[in-house]
Coordinates of C-alpha atoms and ligand atoms in Angstrom, one line a residue:
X18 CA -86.6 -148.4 89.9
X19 CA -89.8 -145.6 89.7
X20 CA -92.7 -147.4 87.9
X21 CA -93.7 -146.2 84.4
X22 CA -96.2 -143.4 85.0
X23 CA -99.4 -142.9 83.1
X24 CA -98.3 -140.4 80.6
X25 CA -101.9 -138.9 80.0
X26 CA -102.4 -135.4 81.0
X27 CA -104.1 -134.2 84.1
X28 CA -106.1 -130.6 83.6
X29 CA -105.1 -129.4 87.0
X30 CA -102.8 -126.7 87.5
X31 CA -99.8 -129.1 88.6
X32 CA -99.3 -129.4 84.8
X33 CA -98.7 -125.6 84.9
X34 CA -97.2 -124.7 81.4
X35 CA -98.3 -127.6 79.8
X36 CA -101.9 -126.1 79.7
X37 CA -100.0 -122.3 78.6
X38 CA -101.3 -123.0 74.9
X39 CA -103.9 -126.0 74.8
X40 CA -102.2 -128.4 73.1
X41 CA -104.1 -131.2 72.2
X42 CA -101.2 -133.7 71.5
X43 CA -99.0 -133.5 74.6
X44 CA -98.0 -136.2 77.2
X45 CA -98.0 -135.0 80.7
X46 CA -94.9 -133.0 82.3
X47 CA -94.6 -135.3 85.3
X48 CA -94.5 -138.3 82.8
X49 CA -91.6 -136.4 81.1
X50 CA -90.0 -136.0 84.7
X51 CA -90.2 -139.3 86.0
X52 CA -88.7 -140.6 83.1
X53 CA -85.9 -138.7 83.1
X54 CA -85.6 -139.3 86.8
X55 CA -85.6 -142.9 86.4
X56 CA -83.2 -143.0 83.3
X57 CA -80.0 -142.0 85.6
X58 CA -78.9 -139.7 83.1
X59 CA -75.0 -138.7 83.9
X60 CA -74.8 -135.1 84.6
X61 CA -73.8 -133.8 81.1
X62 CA -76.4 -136.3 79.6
X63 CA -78.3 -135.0 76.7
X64 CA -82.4 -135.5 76.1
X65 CA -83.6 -135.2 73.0
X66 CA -87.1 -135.3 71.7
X67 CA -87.2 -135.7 67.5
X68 CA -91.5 -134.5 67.9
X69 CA -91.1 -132.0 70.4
X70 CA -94.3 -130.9 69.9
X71 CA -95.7 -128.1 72.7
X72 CA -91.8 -129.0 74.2
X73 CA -93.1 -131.1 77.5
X74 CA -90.0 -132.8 77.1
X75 CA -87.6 -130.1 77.2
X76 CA -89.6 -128.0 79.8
X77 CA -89.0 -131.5 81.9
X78 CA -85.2 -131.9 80.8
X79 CA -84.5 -128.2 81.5
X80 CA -86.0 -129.0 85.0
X81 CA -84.5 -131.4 86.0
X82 CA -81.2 -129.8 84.8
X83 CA -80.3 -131.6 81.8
X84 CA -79.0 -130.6 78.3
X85 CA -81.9 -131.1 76.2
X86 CA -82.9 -131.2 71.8
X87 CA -86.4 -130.6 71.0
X88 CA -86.9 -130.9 66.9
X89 CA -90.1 -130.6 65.2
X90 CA -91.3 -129.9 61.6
X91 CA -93.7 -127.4 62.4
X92 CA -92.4 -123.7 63.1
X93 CA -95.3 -122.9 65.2
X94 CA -94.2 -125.6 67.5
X95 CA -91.0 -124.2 67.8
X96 CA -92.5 -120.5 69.3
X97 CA -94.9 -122.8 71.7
X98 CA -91.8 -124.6 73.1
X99 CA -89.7 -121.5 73.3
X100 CA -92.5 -119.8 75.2
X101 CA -92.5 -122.6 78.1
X102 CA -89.4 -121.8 78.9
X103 CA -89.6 -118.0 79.0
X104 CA -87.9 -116.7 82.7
X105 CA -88.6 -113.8 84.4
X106 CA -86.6 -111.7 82.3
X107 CA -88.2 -112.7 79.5
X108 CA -91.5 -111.7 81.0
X109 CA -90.3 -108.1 82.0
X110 CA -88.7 -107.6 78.2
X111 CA -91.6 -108.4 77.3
X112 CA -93.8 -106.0 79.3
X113 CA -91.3 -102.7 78.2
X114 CA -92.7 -104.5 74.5
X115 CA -95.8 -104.0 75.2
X116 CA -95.4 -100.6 76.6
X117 CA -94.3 -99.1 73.4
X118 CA -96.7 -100.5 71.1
X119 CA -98.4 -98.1 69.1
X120 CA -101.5 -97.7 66.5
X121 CA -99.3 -96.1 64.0
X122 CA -100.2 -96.0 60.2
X123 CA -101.9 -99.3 59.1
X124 CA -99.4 -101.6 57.2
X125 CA -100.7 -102.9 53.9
X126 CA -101.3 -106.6 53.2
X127 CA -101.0 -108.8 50.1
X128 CA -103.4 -110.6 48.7
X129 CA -101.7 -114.0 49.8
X130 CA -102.1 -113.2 53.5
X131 CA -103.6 -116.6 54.9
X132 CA -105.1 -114.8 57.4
X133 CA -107.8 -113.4 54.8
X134 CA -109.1 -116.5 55.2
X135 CA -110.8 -115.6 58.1
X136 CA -110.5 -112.4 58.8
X137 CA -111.4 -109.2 56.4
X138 CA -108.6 -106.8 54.5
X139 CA -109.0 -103.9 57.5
X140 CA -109.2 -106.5 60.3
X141 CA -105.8 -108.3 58.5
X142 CA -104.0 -104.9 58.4
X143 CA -104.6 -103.9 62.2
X144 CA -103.6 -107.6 63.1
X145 CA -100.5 -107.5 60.8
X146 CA -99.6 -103.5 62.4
X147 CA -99.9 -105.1 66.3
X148 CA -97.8 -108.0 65.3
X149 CA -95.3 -105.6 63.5
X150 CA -95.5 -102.9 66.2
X151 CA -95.2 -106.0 69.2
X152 CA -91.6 -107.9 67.0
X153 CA -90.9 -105.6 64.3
X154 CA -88.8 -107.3 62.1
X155 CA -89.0 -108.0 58.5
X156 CA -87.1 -109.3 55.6
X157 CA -87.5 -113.2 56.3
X158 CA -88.3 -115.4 53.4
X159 CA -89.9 -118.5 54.9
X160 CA -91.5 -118.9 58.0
X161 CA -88.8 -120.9 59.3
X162 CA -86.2 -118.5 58.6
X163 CA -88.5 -115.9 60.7
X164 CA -89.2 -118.5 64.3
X165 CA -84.9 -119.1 63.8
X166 CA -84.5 -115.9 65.0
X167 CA -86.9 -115.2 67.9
X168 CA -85.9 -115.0 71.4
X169 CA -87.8 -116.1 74.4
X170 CA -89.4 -112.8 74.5
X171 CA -90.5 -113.0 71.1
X172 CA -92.2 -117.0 71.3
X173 CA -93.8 -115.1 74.9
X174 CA -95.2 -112.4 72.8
X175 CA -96.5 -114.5 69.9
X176 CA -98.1 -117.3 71.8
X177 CA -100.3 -114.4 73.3
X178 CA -101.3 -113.3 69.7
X179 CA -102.1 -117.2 68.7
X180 CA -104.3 -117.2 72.0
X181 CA -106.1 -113.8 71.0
X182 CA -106.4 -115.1 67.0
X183 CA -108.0 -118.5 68.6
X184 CA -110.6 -116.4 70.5
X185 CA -111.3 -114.1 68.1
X186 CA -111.8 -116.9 65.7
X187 CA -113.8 -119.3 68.1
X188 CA -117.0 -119.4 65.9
X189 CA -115.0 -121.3 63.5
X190 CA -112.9 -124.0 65.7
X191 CA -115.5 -127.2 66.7
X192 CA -114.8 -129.0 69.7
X193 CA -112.8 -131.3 67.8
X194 CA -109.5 -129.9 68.5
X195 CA -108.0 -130.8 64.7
X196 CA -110.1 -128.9 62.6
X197 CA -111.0 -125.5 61.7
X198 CA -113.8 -124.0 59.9
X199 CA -113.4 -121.6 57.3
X200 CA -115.8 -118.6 56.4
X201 CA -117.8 -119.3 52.7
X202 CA -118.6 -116.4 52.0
X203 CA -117.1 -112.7 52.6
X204 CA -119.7 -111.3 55.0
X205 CA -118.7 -113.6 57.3
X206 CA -115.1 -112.8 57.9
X207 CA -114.3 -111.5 61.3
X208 CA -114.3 -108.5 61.7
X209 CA -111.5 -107.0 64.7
X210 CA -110.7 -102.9 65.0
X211 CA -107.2 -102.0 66.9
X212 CA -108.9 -101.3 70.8
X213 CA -110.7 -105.0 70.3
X214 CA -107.4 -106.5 69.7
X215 CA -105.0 -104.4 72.2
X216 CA -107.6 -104.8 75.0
X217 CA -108.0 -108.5 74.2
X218 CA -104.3 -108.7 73.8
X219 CA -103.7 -107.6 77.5
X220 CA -106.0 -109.2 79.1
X221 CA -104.5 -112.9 77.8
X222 CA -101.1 -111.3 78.8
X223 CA -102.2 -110.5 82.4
X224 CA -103.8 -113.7 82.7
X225 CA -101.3 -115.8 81.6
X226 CA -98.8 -114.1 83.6
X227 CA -101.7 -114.2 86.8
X228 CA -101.8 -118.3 86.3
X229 CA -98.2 -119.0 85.3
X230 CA -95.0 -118.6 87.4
X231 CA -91.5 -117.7 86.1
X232 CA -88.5 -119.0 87.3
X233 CA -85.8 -116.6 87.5
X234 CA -83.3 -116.8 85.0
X235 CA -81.0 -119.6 84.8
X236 CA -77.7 -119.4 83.3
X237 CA -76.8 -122.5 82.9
X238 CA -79.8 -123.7 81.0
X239 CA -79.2 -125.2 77.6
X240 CA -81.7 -126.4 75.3
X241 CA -82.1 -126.2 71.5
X242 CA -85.4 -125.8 69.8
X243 CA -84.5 -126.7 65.9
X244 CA -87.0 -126.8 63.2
X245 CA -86.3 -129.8 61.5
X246 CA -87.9 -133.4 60.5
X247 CA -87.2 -136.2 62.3
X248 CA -86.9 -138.6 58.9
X249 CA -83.1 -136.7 58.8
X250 CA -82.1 -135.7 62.5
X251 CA -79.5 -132.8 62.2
X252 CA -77.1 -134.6 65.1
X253 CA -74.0 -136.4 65.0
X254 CA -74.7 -140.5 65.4
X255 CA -74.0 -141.9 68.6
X256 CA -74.7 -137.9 70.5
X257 CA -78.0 -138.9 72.3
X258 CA -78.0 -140.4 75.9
X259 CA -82.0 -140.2 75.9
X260 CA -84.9 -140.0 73.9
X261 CA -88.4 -138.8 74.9
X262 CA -91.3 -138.7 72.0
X263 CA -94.3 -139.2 71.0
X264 CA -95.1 -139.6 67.2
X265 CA -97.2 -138.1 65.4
X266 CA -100.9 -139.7 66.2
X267 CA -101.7 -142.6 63.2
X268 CA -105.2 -141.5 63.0
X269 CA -105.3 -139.0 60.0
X270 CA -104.6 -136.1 62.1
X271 CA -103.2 -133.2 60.3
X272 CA -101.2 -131.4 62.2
X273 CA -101.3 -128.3 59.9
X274 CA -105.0 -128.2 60.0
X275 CA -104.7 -128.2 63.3
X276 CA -102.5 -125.5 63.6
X277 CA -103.5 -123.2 60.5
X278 CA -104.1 -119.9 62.9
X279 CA -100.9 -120.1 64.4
X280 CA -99.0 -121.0 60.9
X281 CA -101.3 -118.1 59.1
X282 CA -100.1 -115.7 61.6
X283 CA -96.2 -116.9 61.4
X284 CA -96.3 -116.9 57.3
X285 CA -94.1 -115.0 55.7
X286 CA -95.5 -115.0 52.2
X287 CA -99.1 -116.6 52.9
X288 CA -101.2 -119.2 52.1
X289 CA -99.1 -121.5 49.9
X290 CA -96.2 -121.6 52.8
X291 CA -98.7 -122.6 55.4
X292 CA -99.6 -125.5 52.5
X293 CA -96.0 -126.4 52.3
X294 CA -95.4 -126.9 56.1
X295 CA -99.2 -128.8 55.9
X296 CA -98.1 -131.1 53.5
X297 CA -94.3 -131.7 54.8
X298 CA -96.0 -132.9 58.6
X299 CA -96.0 -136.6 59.6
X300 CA -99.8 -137.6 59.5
X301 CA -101.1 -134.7 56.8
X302 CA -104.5 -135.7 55.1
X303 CA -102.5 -134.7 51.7
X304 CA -101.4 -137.9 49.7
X305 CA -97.7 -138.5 48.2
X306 CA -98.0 -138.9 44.3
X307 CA -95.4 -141.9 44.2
X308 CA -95.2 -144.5 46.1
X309 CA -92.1 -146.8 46.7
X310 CA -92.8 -150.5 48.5
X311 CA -90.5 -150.7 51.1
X312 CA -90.2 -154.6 52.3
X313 CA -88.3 -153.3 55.7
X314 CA -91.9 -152.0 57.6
X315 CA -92.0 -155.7 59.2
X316 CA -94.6 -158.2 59.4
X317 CA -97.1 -156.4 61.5
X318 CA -97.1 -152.9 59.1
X319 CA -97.7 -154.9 55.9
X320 CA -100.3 -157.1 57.1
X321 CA -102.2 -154.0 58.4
X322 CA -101.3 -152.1 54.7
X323 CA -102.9 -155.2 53.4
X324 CA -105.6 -155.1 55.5
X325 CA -106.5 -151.0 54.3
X326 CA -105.7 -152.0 50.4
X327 CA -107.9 -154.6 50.2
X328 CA -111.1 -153.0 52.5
X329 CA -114.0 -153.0 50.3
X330 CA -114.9 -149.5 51.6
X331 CA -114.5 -146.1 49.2
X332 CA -111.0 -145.2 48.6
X333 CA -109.4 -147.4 50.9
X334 CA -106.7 -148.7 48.3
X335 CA -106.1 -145.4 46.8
X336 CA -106.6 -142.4 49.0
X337 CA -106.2 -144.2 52.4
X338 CA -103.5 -146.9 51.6
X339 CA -101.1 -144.0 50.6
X340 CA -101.8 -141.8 53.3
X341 CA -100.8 -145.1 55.7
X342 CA -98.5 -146.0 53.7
X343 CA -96.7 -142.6 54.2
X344 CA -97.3 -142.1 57.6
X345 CA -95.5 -145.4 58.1
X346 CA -92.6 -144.8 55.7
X347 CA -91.9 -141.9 57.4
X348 CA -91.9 -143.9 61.0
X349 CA -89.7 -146.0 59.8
X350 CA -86.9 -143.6 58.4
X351 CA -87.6 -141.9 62.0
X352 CA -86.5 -144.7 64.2
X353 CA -83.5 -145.2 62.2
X354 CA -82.6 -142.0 62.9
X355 CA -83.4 -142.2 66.5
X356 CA -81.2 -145.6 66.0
X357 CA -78.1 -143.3 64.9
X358 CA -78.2 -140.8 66.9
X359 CA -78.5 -142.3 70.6
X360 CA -75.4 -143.7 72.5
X361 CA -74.9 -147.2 72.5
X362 CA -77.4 -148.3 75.9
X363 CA -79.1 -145.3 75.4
X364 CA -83.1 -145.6 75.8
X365 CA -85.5 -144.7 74.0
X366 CA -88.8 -144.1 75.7
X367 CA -91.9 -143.6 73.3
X368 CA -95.8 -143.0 74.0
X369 CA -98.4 -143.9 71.6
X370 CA -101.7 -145.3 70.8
X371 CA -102.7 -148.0 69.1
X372 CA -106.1 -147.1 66.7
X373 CA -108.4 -148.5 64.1
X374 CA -108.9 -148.3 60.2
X375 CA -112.9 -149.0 59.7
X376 CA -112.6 -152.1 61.6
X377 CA -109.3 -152.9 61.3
X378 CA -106.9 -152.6 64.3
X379 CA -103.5 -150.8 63.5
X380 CA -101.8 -152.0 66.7
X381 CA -99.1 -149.2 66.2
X382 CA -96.6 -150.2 69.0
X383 CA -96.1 -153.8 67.8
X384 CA -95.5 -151.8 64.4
X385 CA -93.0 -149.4 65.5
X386 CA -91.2 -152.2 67.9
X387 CA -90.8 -154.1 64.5
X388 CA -89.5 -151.2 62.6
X389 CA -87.5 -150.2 65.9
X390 CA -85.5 -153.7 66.3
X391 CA -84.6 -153.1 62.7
X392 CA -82.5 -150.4 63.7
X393 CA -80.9 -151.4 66.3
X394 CA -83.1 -150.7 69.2
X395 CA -84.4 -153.7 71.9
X396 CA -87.9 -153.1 73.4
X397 CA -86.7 -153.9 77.3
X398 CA -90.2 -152.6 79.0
X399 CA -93.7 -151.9 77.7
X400 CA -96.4 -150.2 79.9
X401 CA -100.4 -150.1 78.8
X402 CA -102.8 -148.0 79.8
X403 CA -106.4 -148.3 78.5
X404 CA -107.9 -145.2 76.9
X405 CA -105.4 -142.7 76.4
X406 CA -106.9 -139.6 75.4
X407 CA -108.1 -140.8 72.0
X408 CA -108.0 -139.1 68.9
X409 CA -110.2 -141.9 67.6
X410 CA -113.2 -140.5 69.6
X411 CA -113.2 -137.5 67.4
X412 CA -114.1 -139.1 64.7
X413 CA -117.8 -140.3 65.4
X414 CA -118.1 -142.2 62.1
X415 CA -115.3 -145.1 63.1
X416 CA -118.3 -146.3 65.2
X417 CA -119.8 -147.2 62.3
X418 CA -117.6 -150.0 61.8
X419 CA -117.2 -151.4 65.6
X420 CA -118.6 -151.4 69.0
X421 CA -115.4 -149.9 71.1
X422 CA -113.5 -147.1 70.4
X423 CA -111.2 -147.6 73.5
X424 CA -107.5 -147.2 72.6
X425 CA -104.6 -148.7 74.9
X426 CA -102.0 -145.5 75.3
X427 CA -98.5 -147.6 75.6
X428 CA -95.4 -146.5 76.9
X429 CA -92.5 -148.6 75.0
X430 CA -88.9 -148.4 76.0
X431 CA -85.7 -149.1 73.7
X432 CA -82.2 -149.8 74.5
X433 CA -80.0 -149.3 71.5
X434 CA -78.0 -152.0 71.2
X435 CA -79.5 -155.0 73.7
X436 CA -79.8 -157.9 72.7
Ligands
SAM510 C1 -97.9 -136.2 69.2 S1 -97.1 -134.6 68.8 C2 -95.9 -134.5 70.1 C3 -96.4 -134.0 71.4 C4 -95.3 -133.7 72.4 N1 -94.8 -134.9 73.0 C5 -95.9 -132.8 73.5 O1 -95.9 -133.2 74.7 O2 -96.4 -131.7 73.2 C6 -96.3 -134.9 67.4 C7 -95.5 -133.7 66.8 O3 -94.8 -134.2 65.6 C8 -94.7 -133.1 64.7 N2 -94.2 -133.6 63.4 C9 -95.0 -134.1 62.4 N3 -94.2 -134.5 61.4 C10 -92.9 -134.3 61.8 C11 -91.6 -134.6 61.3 N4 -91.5 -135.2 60.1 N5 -90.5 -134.3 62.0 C12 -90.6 -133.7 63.2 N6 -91.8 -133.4 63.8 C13 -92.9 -133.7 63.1 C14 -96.0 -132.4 64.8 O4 -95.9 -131.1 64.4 C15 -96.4 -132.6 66.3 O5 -96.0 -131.4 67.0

């Protein structure tokens, strides 16, 4: 059987659409690949990925010509993973787009508009025309309601406006890739006229299209991007042949920080929707007000919740305990889900890194294992490789609290139902 390949990505053009939107978070597409390859999947086999992320899985499954389920919380994921798999067609629809777009009238812009927190009111309008005049739809209530509906075309069309937002906005995002700054003060709101943005516009369209190929179009493709939460997977149990994830990151990452641009841009009715989908994503730097003991995390989860309740440092057993404690509640309703919904002998293949609280080591694959075996899924293989590409490096004040901050990347694979 093919060995278990470092999942890590490589920044060479092999990875081709995986570098299309720089997503921080991704595993590599050959990874993806090889695992499906060495799975044996039967020919109407379904792949699934419940944190689908920038959609490496799906690009891989669709590739290697399997059915494929890519579900993940966050809308602007969705339009990412949609835009990977945009064909030739897609590209050409979305060219005759392009062609008709026109500075018409400005359209007006509420006062809720989260992109006013970066850019001024006239600079907001002429990006809200452009996006009007490029999709032109309206009438959508929630941001999810809006990605539902968009075609390949569409995601195509949109990632280019997140790239031209990220550059026009690139005095305010630091090198760490999970944060962004925002103005203080009113003068220094960016400022962007109709030419900066349409000539900006084209030029990450014509080099995108210059770096990237397009298949031609397949009809026999089938994938499903759904926005959904992987704590209550919208499949039937017992549906999945193989599942391909990564969770979300255990290293207070918030994944709508990370992404407030792109969800500012998507938002229907402004800054509190772009809160809501914040707040809602596995890993969020928001706390839950109430929280329930759950005795089923295993061994390994409560020692390490222990571990963060009791550490002398500020805020560890209010602000910090609860923010672990949901990230792992969450985990845990996850894999039962992933427990339902896979075939009986179906595997489970998951990448993730361990990390540290202060000093403390949260060895998060011995901690999913646990909660894993409780529902119904056998670890059969386990593959480390030492220093994935660490989200612990970001933050330069762990080192305060220990000498290393090498993390072990592990790939962990489940059977459902091996005993
Ligand atoms: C580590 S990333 C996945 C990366 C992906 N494997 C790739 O190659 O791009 C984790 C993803 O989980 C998503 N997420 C967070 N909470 C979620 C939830 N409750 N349900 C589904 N997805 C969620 C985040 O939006 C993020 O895209």
């Amino acid at each position: 059987m093919q060995k278990i390949l470092n999942p890590k990505r490589i920044t060479d053009s092999k990875e081709g659409k995986g570098h299309w939107f720089n997503y921080y978070a991704g595993y590599s597409s050959i990874f993806a690949e090889s695992v499906i390859a060495r799975s044996k999947l039967v020919p109407a086999g379904i792949v699934l990925d419940p944190w689908n992320g920038s959609g490496t899985t799906i690009e891989a499954a669709v590739n290697c010509g399997f059915n494929s389920i890519g579900i993940d919380l966050n809308p602007a994921m969705k339009v990412i993973s949609a835009s990977r798999l945009a064909r030739r067609d897609d590209v050409n629809l979305a060219r005759v787009k392009l062609k008709s777009v026109r500075k018409n009238k400005l359209v007006g812009v509420s006062k809720e508009d989260a992109l006013l927190l970066w850019f001024d009111k006239n600079s907001v309008r002429v990006i809200r025309t452009y996006e009007y005049e490029l999709i032109g739809r309206e009438g959508f209530e929630s941001i999810e309601s809006y990605v539902e509906a968009f075609s390949k075309r569409d995601s195509l069309l949109y990632v280019i406006l997140f790239k031209a937002i990220r550059e026009l906005l690139s005095e305010f995002i630091p090198t760490n890739p999970t944060w962004i700054k925002k103005p203080k003060l009113d003068s220094e709101k960016v400022s962007v006229n109709w030419s900066k943005l349409k000539v900006l516009y084209l030029s990450i369209f014509s080099n995108v299209l210059n770096d990237l190929s397009f298949k031609e179009n397949n009809e026999i493709e089938s994938f499903d991007l759904l926005v959904g939460s992987s704590t209550n997977i919208p499949l039937k149990s017992n549906s999945i042949d193989l599942v391909i994830t990564s969770p979300p990151y255990c290293t207070r990452i918030d994944y709508g920080v990370a992404m407030m641009p792109e969800l500012a841009l998507l938002s229907r009715s402004g800054v509190s929707e772009v809160d809501r989908i914040r707040r809602s994503l596995m890993g969020t730097t928001t706390v839950p007000k109430n929280i329930d003991e759950c005795s089923e995390f295993g061994e390994n989860c409560s020692v390490f919740l222990l571990k963060v309740k009791q550490h002398g440092s500020v805020a560890s057993s209010g602000y910090y305990y609860k923010n672990y404690y949901q990230y792992f509640y969450e985990l845990f309703l996850s894999l039962k889900e992933v427990g339902r919904v896979l075939k009986k002998k179906g595997e489970f293949y998951c990448v993730i890194q361990d990390s540290y609280y202060k000093e403390v080591h949260c060895d998060l694959p011995l901690i999913l294992s646990d909660m894993a075996s409780n529902s119904g899924l056998t670890l059969v293989e386990r593959k480390d490789f030492l220093g994935g590409a660490s989200m612990v490096y970001l933050n330069t004040r762990s080192k305060k609290y220990r000498a290393t901050t090498a993390v072990t990347e592990s790939v962990l694979v489940f059977k459902k139902g091996e005993e």
